[in-house]
């Protein structure tokens, strides 16, 4: 096959009218031509850090959508499904992904569970991590979320890092807000990247100390605005990623959206494209082509270099997207899961009075961090009541792996005026998490998730339910990607328009209210947790 177009040469920072000759899936030759070309060929985009499970799509369905945005590869941490099903879940992701031409590079997740302060479905200990890292289809050590463990010389996490060094595989980081001597120790241990930086000065310090920064723009965490001013000075050590992207956002755009924004903000074209393709390819040693002779013929063709309107996506020399249609077909898969509880009663969610002032979780728009809000709660018949007017709502985490009493607390920032929302996507152990205005609605929402063994749902004041079942590990749907996105979009809009949530991404924000490795205060199935001091705390503020 011969393709003529303007070739965007990122390494040499040139645009050259060229003819590419493709043979047996590889670029056989590249010749400059004396001809005016109307389209552009450039390296396909690579998401440098993502959890595919957060798209609510199995890898083969994720691939169908990704290629429509010019993405040809992802660096994917499977720790969501690993927390539910262990190595069995990782194998499912790898095997399903291999049934498409799309290139997904999975890692070994060292923090499964993320902490010992929660209940999850499986453990990846040192033995399991070594087993994974020896495999050719495991490319790196996934995010080292237990950064306090690294700082305090935890033997388990240091042993896993040592294994990654032994097998010469990259080591991903996760250290929101970490700076100073603690950051230096974390880097010295061998951690190479970070996608959690949310402050300019934090990201700059990490870059200057040798880390590579991944600018993240997901459905909940959005760090581009804060970090993009660093691009001009540090682009050689920066990448783009989405981390967690819900299906309704994913069908609209992916890494291409970050590229367009960066170009519009005045950043150099070649620097931006290097971040979107070459940097992750070279850092993770991916067998992804980068428009050189004998490379795999992986690239995209676009109409322009501002909007990057996609014409075709090629992987292995074959078109996987053209004429507005994804050419990757759906793959039938049998669901796998780990869900072992019975329905709950209203009485399980009654929170009895204990003191005068309570610690309340305060959620923050477009961030994964929270703050602590100390407040006096309404009390009726010695039972704590939500305060809808002041946006103080009930939050619960329900163990989905065995029957036990739900953990209860209160949360600010969701803005619901009625009903409840619930999900079996609750990072990282993926128990059931729910926020609501009353115990009846919360009970109904939680039981809807239990009945289908996973999903996301919302319940209004009239007990109307909008529900999307997630039959794969309670994380991903068995349905067509665009149908999943449509169904999820309806639930998301209903939550905002009827329940009146004030959050841009209420379900994504909800899913991180149980993530104990991101400060300040979170809720696990075992109780309220101080994510800075790394221990459980009492609900009462002394």
Coordinates of C-alpha atoms in Angstrom, one line a residue:
X1 CA 0.0 0.0 0.0
X2 CA 1.2 3.5 -0.8
X3 CA 0.1 6.6 1.0
X4 CA 1.0 10.2 0.0
X5 CA 0.6 12.9 2.6
X6 CA 2.5 15.6 4.6
X7 CA 4.5 13.6 7.1
X8 CA 4.9 15.2 10.5
X9 CA 8.4 14.3 11.5
X10 CA 8.4 14.9 15.3
X11 CA 12.0 14.0 15.9
X12 CA 13.4 16.4 13.3
X13 CA 10.6 19.0 13.7
X14 CA 9.7 19.1 10.0
X15 CA 6.7 18.6 7.8
X16 CA 7.6 16.9 4.6
X17 CA 5.4 15.8 1.7
X18 CA 6.1 12.1 1.6
X19 CA 5.1 8.7 0.2
X20 CA 4.9 5.9 2.6
X21 CA 5.2 2.3 1.2
X22 CA 3.6 -0.2 3.6
X23 CA 4.4 -3.9 3.3
X24 CA 3.4 -6.8 5.6
X25 CA 2.2 -4.4 8.3
X26 CA 5.5 -2.4 8.4
X27 CA 6.7 0.8 6.8
X28 CA 8.9 -0.4 3.9
X29 CA 10.1 3.0 2.8
X30 CA 9.5 6.8 3.2
X31 CA 10.3 9.1 0.3
X32 CA 10.0 12.8 0.1
X33 CA 7.9 13.9 -2.9
X34 CA 7.6 17.1 -4.9
X35 CA 3.9 17.3 -4.6
X36 CA 1.4 19.4 -2.6
X37 CA -0.5 17.1 -0.3
X38 CA -3.8 18.0 1.4
X39 CA -3.6 15.7 4.4
X40 CA -1.2 15.0 7.2
X41 CA 0.2 11.7 8.6
X42 CA 1.5 11.7 12.2
X43 CA 2.1 9.3 15.0
X44 CA -1.0 7.9 16.6
X45 CA -1.8 9.0 20.1
X46 CA -0.9 7.0 23.2
X47 CA -2.7 7.4 26.6
X48 CA 0.3 7.0 29.0
X49 CA -1.9 6.0 32.0
X50 CA -5.4 4.7 32.0
X51 CA -7.6 2.3 33.8
X52 CA -9.8 0.9 31.0
X53 CA -12.3 -0.4 33.5
X54 CA -13.3 3.2 34.3
X55 CA -14.7 3.5 30.8
X56 CA -17.2 0.8 31.8
X57 CA -16.1 -1.0 28.7
X58 CA -14.2 -4.3 28.3
X59 CA -10.9 -3.7 26.4
X60 CA -12.3 -4.8 23.0
X61 CA -15.1 -2.3 23.2
X62 CA -12.7 0.4 24.5
X63 CA -10.6 -0.2 21.4
X64 CA -13.5 0.3 19.1
X65 CA -14.0 3.8 20.4
X66 CA -10.3 4.8 21.0
X67 CA -9.3 4.4 17.3
X68 CA -12.1 6.9 16.4
X69 CA -10.0 9.6 18.3
X70 CA -6.7 8.7 16.8
X71 CA -5.5 6.7 19.8
X72 CA -3.5 3.6 18.8
X73 CA -2.2 2.4 22.2
X74 CA -2.7 2.7 25.9
X75 CA -0.5 2.1 28.9
X76 CA -3.1 0.4 31.1
X77 CA -3.1 -0.4 34.8
X78 CA -5.5 -3.3 35.5
X79 CA -5.7 -2.7 39.2
X80 CA -9.4 -2.1 39.2
X81 CA -10.3 -5.6 38.1
X82 CA -7.3 -7.0 40.0
X83 CA -8.8 -5.7 43.2
X84 CA -11.9 -7.7 42.4
X85 CA -10.5 -10.9 40.8
X86 CA -6.7 -10.9 41.2
X87 CA -4.6 -12.4 38.4
X88 CA -7.7 -14.0 36.9
X89 CA -9.0 -10.5 36.2
X90 CA -5.7 -9.4 34.7
X91 CA -5.7 -12.4 32.4
X92 CA -9.3 -11.6 31.3
X93 CA -8.2 -8.0 30.3
X94 CA -5.1 -9.2 28.5
X95 CA -6.9 -12.0 26.6
X96 CA -9.8 -9.8 25.6
X97 CA -7.5 -7.1 24.4
X98 CA -5.5 -9.5 22.3
X99 CA -8.6 -10.2 20.2
X100 CA -8.3 -6.7 18.6
X101 CA -5.5 -5.0 16.7
X102 CA -5.5 -2.1 19.2
X103 CA -2.3 -2.1 21.3
X104 CA -2.9 -2.2 25.1
X105 CA 0.1 -2.6 27.4
X106 CA -0.8 -3.8 30.8
X107 CA 1.2 -3.5 34.1
X108 CA 1.5 -5.5 37.3
X109 CA -0.4 -3.6 40.0
X110 CA 1.6 -3.5 43.3
X111 CA -1.1 -2.1 45.5
X112 CA -3.8 -4.7 45.4
X113 CA -5.4 -3.9 47.8
X114 CA -4.3 -0.2 47.9
X115 CA -4.3 -0.3 51.7
X116 CA -4.9 -2.9 54.5
X117 CA -7.7 -0.7 55.8
X118 CA -10.4 -1.9 53.4
X119 CA -11.9 -5.2 52.1
X120 CA -11.3 -6.2 48.5
X121 CA -11.6 -9.3 46.5
X122 CA -8.0 -10.4 45.9
X123 CA -4.4 -9.7 46.9
X124 CA -1.4 -9.4 44.6
X125 CA 1.5 -10.0 47.0
X126 CA 5.2 -10.1 46.2
X127 CA 4.9 -13.7 44.8
X128 CA 2.1 -12.7 42.4
X129 CA 3.9 -9.5 41.3
X130 CA 7.0 -11.5 40.5
X131 CA 4.9 -14.0 38.5
X132 CA 3.4 -11.1 36.5
X133 CA 6.6 -9.2 35.9
X134 CA 8.3 -12.3 34.4
X135 CA 5.6 -12.3 31.7
X136 CA 6.2 -10.8 28.3
X137 CA 2.7 -9.4 28.2
X138 CA 3.3 -7.3 31.4
X139 CA 5.3 -4.2 30.6
X140 CA 5.8 -2.3 33.8
X141 CA 5.1 -2.0 37.5
X142 CA 1.8 -0.1 37.7
X143 CA 1.3 3.0 39.9
X144 CA 3.0 2.7 43.4
X145 CA 0.0 4.1 45.2
X146 CA 1.3 3.3 48.7
X147 CA 3.8 6.2 48.6
X148 CA 3.6 6.5 52.4
X149 CA 4.9 2.9 52.5
X150 CA 7.8 3.8 50.3
X151 CA 8.7 6.8 52.5
X152 CA 8.4 4.7 55.7
X153 CA 10.4 1.7 54.3
X154 CA 7.5 -0.8 54.0
X155 CA 9.1 -4.1 53.1
X156 CA 6.3 -5.3 50.9
X157 CA 6.1 -2.3 48.5
X158 CA 10.0 -2.0 48.4
X159 CA 10.2 -5.7 47.4
X160 CA 7.8 -5.1 44.5
X161 CA 9.8 -2.2 43.3
X162 CA 13.0 -4.3 43.6
X163 CA 11.3 -6.9 41.3
X164 CA 10.6 -4.3 38.7
X165 CA 14.2 -3.3 38.7
X166 CA 15.3 -6.9 38.5
X167 CA 13.2 -7.4 35.4
X168 CA 14.2 -4.0 33.9
X169 CA 10.6 -2.7 33.7
X170 CA 9.5 0.9 34.3
X171 CA 8.0 1.9 37.6
X172 CA 4.9 4.1 37.7
X173 CA 4.1 6.5 40.5
X174 CA 1.2 8.0 42.3
X175 CA 2.0 10.7 44.8
X176 CA -0.6 13.6 44.9
X177 CA 0.9 16.6 46.6
X178 CA 4.2 14.9 47.5
X179 CA 7.1 17.4 47.7
X180 CA 10.4 18.0 49.6
X181 CA 12.5 15.3 51.2
X182 CA 9.6 12.7 51.1
X183 CA 9.4 13.2 47.3
X184 CA 13.2 12.8 47.0
X185 CA 13.0 9.5 48.9
X186 CA 10.1 8.3 46.7
X187 CA 12.0 9.0 43.5
X188 CA 15.3 7.5 44.9
X189 CA 13.4 4.3 45.5
X190 CA 13.0 4.0 41.7
X191 CA 9.6 5.6 41.0
X192 CA 9.8 7.3 37.6
X193 CA 6.4 8.9 36.7
X194 CA 3.5 10.7 38.3
X195 CA 0.0 11.4 37.0
X196 CA -1.4 12.7 40.3
X197 CA 0.3 16.1 40.3
X198 CA -2.3 18.8 40.6
X199 CA -0.2 21.9 41.5
X200 CA 2.2 23.7 39.3
X201 CA 4.9 24.0 41.9
X202 CA 4.5 20.3 42.8
X203 CA 4.8 19.1 39.2
X204 CA 7.8 21.4 38.6
X205 CA 9.6 20.1 41.6
X206 CA 8.9 16.5 40.4
X207 CA 10.2 17.3 36.9
X208 CA 13.3 19.0 38.3
X209 CA 14.1 16.0 40.5
X210 CA 13.9 13.7 37.5
X211 CA 10.3 12.4 37.4
X212 CA 8.2 12.3 34.2
X213 CA 4.9 14.1 34.6
X214 CA 1.7 12.9 32.9
X215 CA -0.8 15.7 32.5
X216 CA -4.2 14.1 33.4
X217 CA -7.6 15.1 32.1
X218 CA -10.2 12.5 33.1
X219 CA -13.9 12.7 33.9
X220 CA -13.3 13.9 37.5
X221 CA -9.6 14.9 37.9
X222 CA -8.7 17.6 35.5
X223 CA -5.1 19.0 35.8
X224 CA -4.4 20.4 32.4
X225 CA -5.1 24.0 33.2
X226 CA -2.8 24.0 36.2
X227 CA 0.1 22.1 34.5
X228 CA 0.2 23.0 30.8
X229 CA 2.4 26.1 31.4
X230 CA 5.2 23.6 32.2
X231 CA 5.1 22.1 28.6
X232 CA 7.4 24.6 26.9
X233 CA 10.3 24.0 29.4
X234 CA 9.8 20.3 30.2
X235 CA 8.0 18.6 27.2
X236 CA 10.7 16.0 26.9
X237 CA 9.7 14.6 30.2
X238 CA 6.0 15.0 30.0
X239 CA 3.1 12.9 28.6
X240 CA -0.7 13.1 28.4
X241 CA -3.1 10.7 30.1
X242 CA -6.8 10.3 31.0
X243 CA -6.4 7.9 34.0
X244 CA -10.2 7.5 34.5
X245 CA -12.7 8.4 31.8
X246 CA -16.4 7.5 31.9
X247 CA -18.1 6.3 28.7
X248 CA -20.1 9.4 27.8
X249 CA -16.9 11.5 28.0
X250 CA -14.8 8.9 26.2
X251 CA -17.0 8.7 23.1
X252 CA -16.5 12.5 22.7
X253 CA -12.7 12.5 22.8
X254 CA -9.5 11.2 24.2
X255 CA -5.9 12.3 24.0
X256 CA -6.8 14.2 20.8
X257 CA -8.7 16.7 22.9
X258 CA -5.6 17.4 25.0
X259 CA -3.5 17.9 21.9
X260 CA -6.0 20.4 20.4
X261 CA -6.1 22.3 23.7
X262 CA -2.3 22.5 23.9
X263 CA -2.0 23.7 20.3
X264 CA -4.7 26.4 20.9
X265 CA -2.9 27.5 24.0
X266 CA 0.2 28.3 21.9
X267 CA 2.4 25.4 22.6
X268 CA 4.8 24.1 19.9
X269 CA 3.2 21.6 17.6
X270 CA 6.1 19.2 17.6
X271 CA 6.5 19.4 21.4
X272 CA 2.9 18.6 22.0
X273 CA 2.9 15.7 19.6
X274 CA 6.0 14.3 21.2
X275 CA 4.2 14.2 24.5
X276 CA 1.2 12.5 22.9
X277 CA 3.1 9.8 21.2
X278 CA 6.9 9.5 21.2
X279 CA 7.4 10.1 25.0
X280 CA 5.2 7.2 26.2
X281 CA 6.4 4.9 23.4
X282 CA 10.0 5.4 24.4
X283 CA 9.6 5.5 28.2
X284 CA 7.6 2.3 28.3
X285 CA 9.5 0.6 25.4
X286 CA 6.3 0.0 23.5
X287 CA 6.4 -1.8 20.2
X288 CA 4.4 1.0 18.6
X289 CA 5.5 2.5 15.3
X290 CA 6.6 6.1 15.2
X291 CA 6.9 6.7 11.5
X292 CA 10.3 5.3 10.7
X293 CA 11.3 2.8 8.1
X294 CA 10.8 -0.8 9.4
X295 CA 8.5 0.5 12.2
X296 CA 5.1 -1.1 12.6
X297 CA 2.7 1.0 10.4
X298 CA 0.9 2.6 13.3
X299 CA -0.2 6.2 12.5
X300 CA -3.1 8.5 11.8
X301 CA -4.1 10.7 8.9
X302 CA -5.8 14.0 9.6
X303 CA -7.1 17.0 7.6
X304 CA -5.3 19.7 9.6
X305 CA -2.9 20.3 12.5
X306 CA -5.3 22.5 14.6
X307 CA -8.5 20.5 15.0
X308 CA -6.8 17.2 13.9
X309 CA -10.0 16.0 12.1
X310 CA -9.4 12.3 11.7
X311 CA -9.6 10.6 8.3
X312 CA -8.0 7.2 9.0
X313 CA -6.3 5.3 11.8
X314 CA -3.8 2.6 11.0
X315 CA -2.5 -0.1 13.2
X316 CA -0.1 -2.7 11.8
X317 CA -0.6 -1.3 8.3
X318 CA -4.3 -1.9 8.3
X319 CA -7.1 0.7 8.7
X320 CA -9.0 0.4 11.9
X321 CA -11.0 3.6 11.4
X322 CA -12.0 5.3 8.2
X323 CA -15.0 7.0 6.7
X324 CA -16.3 7.8 10.2
X325 CA -16.5 4.2 11.2
X326 CA -14.5 2.0 13.6
X327 CA -13.5 -1.2 11.8
X328 CA -12.8 -3.0 15.1
X329 CA -15.6 -5.5 15.8
X330 CA -17.2 -6.3 19.1
X331 CA -16.1 -9.5 20.9
X332 CA -18.5 -11.7 22.7
X333 CA -17.3 -12.5 26.3
X334 CA -18.7 -14.4 29.2
X335 CA -18.9 -12.2 32.3
X336 CA -16.8 -12.8 35.3
X337 CA -17.5 -11.4 38.8
X338 CA -17.0 -11.5 42.5
X339 CA -20.2 -10.4 44.4
X340 CA -21.3 -12.2 47.6
X341 CA -23.9 -10.2 49.6
X342 CA -27.6 -10.1 50.3
X343 CA -29.8 -7.0 50.1
X344 CA -29.7 -4.4 52.9
X345 CA -32.5 -3.0 55.2
X346 CA -33.2 0.6 55.9
X347 CA -32.1 0.1 59.5
X348 CA -28.6 -0.7 58.2
X349 CA -28.1 3.0 57.2
X350 CA -29.4 4.7 60.4
X351 CA -26.6 6.7 62.0
X352 CA -27.1 7.2 65.7
X353 CA -26.0 10.3 67.6
X354 CA -22.6 10.1 69.2
X355 CA -21.4 13.7 69.8
X356 CA -22.0 17.3 69.0
X357 CA -19.5 18.0 66.1
X358 CA -18.8 15.5 63.3
X359 CA -16.1 15.1 60.7
X360 CA -17.7 15.5 57.3
X361 CA -16.0 14.6 54.0
X362 CA -15.9 17.6 51.7
X363 CA -15.7 16.7 48.0
X364 CA -14.1 19.1 45.5
X365 CA -15.1 19.8 42.0
X366 CA -12.8 18.2 39.4
X367 CA -10.4 16.8 42.0
X368 CA -9.8 13.5 43.7
X369 CA -8.7 15.0 47.0
X370 CA -11.1 16.0 49.7
X371 CA -11.1 18.2 52.7
X372 CA -12.5 17.8 56.2
X373 CA -15.5 19.9 57.2
X374 CA -16.3 19.9 60.9
X375 CA -20.0 20.6 61.5
X376 CA -22.9 20.1 63.8
X377 CA -25.5 17.8 62.3
X378 CA -29.2 17.7 62.6
X379 CA -30.6 15.2 65.1
X380 CA -34.0 13.6 65.3
X381 CA -34.9 11.0 67.9
X382 CA -31.1 10.6 68.5
X383 CA -30.6 9.7 64.9
X384 CA -28.3 11.9 62.7
X385 CA -30.1 13.5 59.8
X386 CA -28.8 14.9 56.5
X387 CA -29.0 18.6 55.9
X388 CA -30.0 19.0 52.3
X389 CA -30.2 22.8 52.4
X390 CA -26.5 23.0 53.5
X391 CA -25.5 20.1 51.3
X392 CA -24.7 17.6 54.1
X393 CA -25.7 14.2 52.8
X394 CA -25.3 10.6 53.9
X395 CA -22.5 8.6 52.4
X396 CA -22.0 4.8 52.8
X397 CA -19.6 2.1 51.7
X398 CA -21.0 -1.4 51.7
X399 CA -18.7 -4.5 51.6
X400 CA -19.6 -6.4 48.4
X401 CA -17.4 -9.4 49.2
X402 CA -19.1 -10.6 52.4
X403 CA -22.0 -9.5 54.5
X404 CA -21.1 -6.9 57.1
X405 CA -22.6 -3.7 58.5
X406 CA -22.2 -0.7 56.1
X407 CA -19.8 2.1 57.0
X408 CA -21.6 5.4 57.4
X409 CA -20.5 9.0 57.3
X410 CA -21.6 12.4 55.9
X411 CA -20.4 14.2 52.8
X412 CA -20.5 17.8 51.4
X413 CA -20.2 18.9 47.8
X414 CA -22.5 16.6 45.9
X415 CA -25.4 19.0 45.9
X416 CA -28.3 16.4 45.7
X417 CA -31.7 17.8 46.5
X418 CA -33.5 14.4 46.5
X419 CA -32.9 10.7 46.2
X420 CA -29.5 8.9 46.0
X421 CA -26.8 7.6 43.7
X422 CA -24.9 4.4 44.1
X423 CA -22.1 2.5 42.3
X424 CA -20.0 -0.7 42.5
X425 CA -17.1 1.4 41.1
X426 CA -15.4 2.5 44.3
X427 CA -11.7 2.9 44.0
X428 CA -9.9 0.7 44.5
X429 CA -11.5 -2.2 46.3
X430 CA -14.8 -1.6 44.4
X431 CA -17.3 -2.1 47.2
X432 CA -20.6 -0.4 46.8
X433 CA -20.6 3.3 47.5
X434 CA -23.7 5.6 47.7
X435 CA -24.6 9.2 48.6
X436 CA -28.1 10.2 49.3
X437 CA -30.6 12.6 50.9
X438 CA -32.4 9.9 53.0
X439 CA -31.9 6.3 54.2
X440 CA -34.9 5.0 52.1
X441 CA -33.3 6.2 48.9
X442 CA -29.9 5.0 49.8
X443 CA -31.3 1.6 50.6
X444 CA -33.1 1.4 47.3
X445 CA -30.0 2.4 45.3
X446 CA -27.7 0.0 47.1
X447 CA -30.1 -2.9 46.7
X448 CA -30.4 -2.1 43.0
X449 CA -26.7 -2.6 42.7
X450 CA -26.8 -5.8 44.8
X451 CA -29.6 -7.2 42.7
X452 CA -27.6 -7.1 39.4
X453 CA -24.2 -7.8 41.1
X454 CA -22.8 -4.5 40.0
X455 CA -23.7 -1.3 38.2
X456 CA -24.4 2.4 38.6
X457 CA -27.8 3.9 39.5
X458 CA -29.7 6.8 40.7
X459 CA -33.0 7.0 42.6
X460 CA -35.3 10.0 42.7
X461 CA -37.8 11.1 45.4
X462 CA -40.6 9.1 43.8
X463 CA -38.4 5.9 43.8
X464 CA -37.8 5.9 40.1
X465 CA -34.6 4.1 39.3
X466 CA -32.2 4.7 36.4
X467 CA -29.7 1.7 36.4
X468 CA -26.8 0.5 34.3
X469 CA -25.7 -3.1 35.2
X470 CA -22.0 -3.9 35.0
X471 CA -21.7 -7.6 34.7
X472 CA -17.9 -7.8 34.3
X473 CA -16.6 -7.6 37.9
X474 CA -19.1 -4.9 38.7
X475 CA -17.0 -2.6 36.6
X476 CA -17.7 -3.1 32.9
X477 CA -20.7 -3.8 30.8
X478 CA -21.2 -6.6 28.3
X479 CA -23.0 -4.2 25.9
X480 CA -21.9 -2.2 22.8
X481 CA -19.7 0.8 23.7
X482 CA -22.1 3.4 22.3
X483 CA -25.1 1.9 24.0
X484 CA -23.3 1.9 27.3
X485 CA -22.3 5.5 26.8
X486 CA -25.9 6.4 26.0
X487 CA -27.3 4.6 29.0
X488 CA -24.7 6.1 31.3
X489 CA -25.3 9.6 29.9
X490 CA -29.0 9.3 30.8
X491 CA -28.1 8.4 34.4
X492 CA -25.6 11.2 34.6
X493 CA -28.0 13.8 33.3
X494 CA -30.8 12.6 35.5
X495 CA -28.6 12.9 38.5
X496 CA -27.8 16.5 37.5
X497 CA -31.2 17.6 36.2
X498 CA -33.6 15.9 38.6
X499 CA -31.5 15.1 41.7
X500 CA -29.7 18.4 41.1
X501 CA -26.2 17.3 41.7
X502 CA -23.8 20.3 41.4
X503 CA -20.8 18.1 40.3
X504 CA -19.6 17.9 36.7
X505 CA -19.0 14.2 37.2
X506 CA -21.0 13.0 40.2
X507 CA -20.4 9.3 39.7
X508 CA -16.7 9.7 39.0
X509 CA -16.3 11.9 42.1
X510 CA -18.4 9.3 44.1
X511 CA -16.1 6.5 43.0
X512 CA -13.1 8.2 44.6
X513 CA -14.6 8.9 48.0
X514 CA -13.4 5.5 49.1
X515 CA -9.8 5.9 47.8
X516 CA -7.7 6.0 51.0
X517 CA -4.4 6.8 49.3
X518 CA -5.6 10.3 48.3
X519 CA -6.0 12.8 51.1
X520 CA -7.5 14.3 53.1
X521 CA -10.4 12.2 54.5
X522 CA -12.2 9.2 52.9
X523 CA -14.5 6.4 53.8
X524 CA -13.8 2.7 53.5
X525 CA -16.1 -0.2 54.2
X526 CA -14.4 -0.4 57.6
X527 CA -14.8 3.3 58.6
X528 CA -13.8 6.9 58.3
X529 CA -10.1 7.3 57.3
X530 CA -7.5 10.0 57.6
X531 CA -5.6 9.7 54.3
X532 CA -2.8 12.0 55.4
X533 CA -2.0 10.4 58.7
X534 CA -3.0 7.0 57.3
X535 CA -5.2 5.7 60.0
X536 CA -8.9 5.3 61.0
X537 CA -10.5 8.3 62.8
X538 CA -13.6 8.7 64.9
X539 CA -16.6 10.5 63.4
X540 CA -16.6 12.9 66.3
X541 CA -14.4 16.0 66.2
X542 CA -12.8 16.4 69.6

